């Protein structure tokens, strides 16, 4: 299909474009910007008057719940939710059941995702077998099967020798290691930030030092091995300061933050709102403010949704017993726009944090609208506000702390490889 998108405000962070320009698509690629190519006859014209045309969003953490956890969500429901949110590239953590530690499982997931003809899925391979932290996976074989990076999503490995071996292995092959910096021996059964709110509610806590001690170990091992490391879901001001210092020393370390931690603090737990049961936990308001500014100075490289749909009954349990996680892939764009508006940032800079910058961290060719690139495009109305309700969310998981809130940014069209996969 040949598509002509006209009259839209084209925003492309890579090429520094923020202007009203037409874009022309043929054979799944962007073939022209501005003027139409010779003899171009569009089979579909999209009038994007008063709309923003930007690269498709790249989300660094979307749990698709397949294989094995289909009672929480299905591949069909979460892929539909992704494209409804303008997300065209997804990094899928390996904590499925069984984990993504075998090439066959990765190939099956890639095949299932491709058959749906929606967002591009990039599996994160398990760093250790069964994610148990004992024996390394065959990273080279997993890479051949389609894993682009390797990670351990539930905290730092208990055995630092195994972690060092994993980092050396990854460094040898040029792979990136993704770790969530949390010292599990300090986390225990904690469910909330070690602060005033948890004390008042009588909740078991996760201290900030659980994050900073893990970051310190990772920094030292990065110096030793030279591997590229990405730290997932930074939550504290102290941890952020350590990463900033490491980056200033030239260490190959990047990090991201979840959209939840940009807007919420432990005060939002209120009276045991289990939708705020997240991991890492929501920290203090001063931590939240530090994270918001960490994006401005480039210490934090990207914003992700940390999408984790769960069964409704699992969120009806008491706070400490409820399932961890929040749905968010459809809220990534609106909540990022909300952050950008509050920080008074140019839209070009705001969108870079959910398009070009995460694509660079993931190591994929996405997040831009260059000539000849795949036509992965999001078209949205920045002035359209919509209310977060169960019926408005396509994800099978309805668990979000933002339920009932009105947020900006309604996605009108999503294109993947030149095909319209979502149309409002």
mmCIF file of C-alpha atoms in Angstrom, residues 8 18 51-52 58 61 72 97 102 118 140 155 198 208 257 283 308 316 342 349 351 376 383 393:
data_model
loop_
_atom_site.group_PDB
_atom_site.id
_atom_site.type_symbol
_atom_site.label_atom_id
_atom_site.label_comp_id
_atom_site.label_asym_id
_atom_site.label_seq_id
_atom_site.Cartn_x
_atom_site.Cartn_y
_atom_site.Cartn_z
ATOM 1 C CA UNK A 8 0.723 16.694 9.904
ATOM 2 C CA UNK A 18 9.612 19.717 13.895
ATOM 3 C CA UNK A 51 -2.087 15.992 14.533
ATOM 4 C CA UNK A 52 1.497 15.022 15.381
ATOM 5 C CA UNK A 58 9.839 2.015 21.481
ATOM 6 C CA UNK A 61 9.641 -3.260 29.114
ATOM 7 C CA UNK A 72 -3.024 -12.654 33.100
ATOM 8 C CA UNK A 97 6.725 -19.365 32.348
ATOM 9 C CA UNK A 102 15.825 -21.786 25.354
ATOM 10 C CA UNK A 118 1.318 -5.745 14.740
ATOM 11 C CA UNK A 140 25.033 -17.001 21.469
ATOM 12 C CA UNK A 155 17.008 -8.179 40.985
ATOM 13 C CA UNK A 198 5.099 2.367 55.038
ATOM 14 C CA UNK A 208 17.002 2.607 49.130
ATOM 15 C CA UNK A 257 12.818 4.891 34.439
ATOM 16 C CA UNK A 283 9.901 6.123 46.472
ATOM 17 C CA UNK A 308 2.766 -5.757 33.671
ATOM 18 C CA UNK A 316 -7.985 -7.434 45.200
ATOM 19 C CA UNK A 342 4.930 19.916 33.400
ATOM 20 C CA UNK A 349 12.892 16.429 23.255
ATOM 21 C CA UNK A 351 9.266 12.275 22.225
ATOM 22 C CA UNK A 376 6.824 2.644 11.874
ATOM 23 C CA UNK A 383 -4.724 18.238 22.509
ATOM 24 C CA UNK A 393 -7.867 0.173 27.991
#
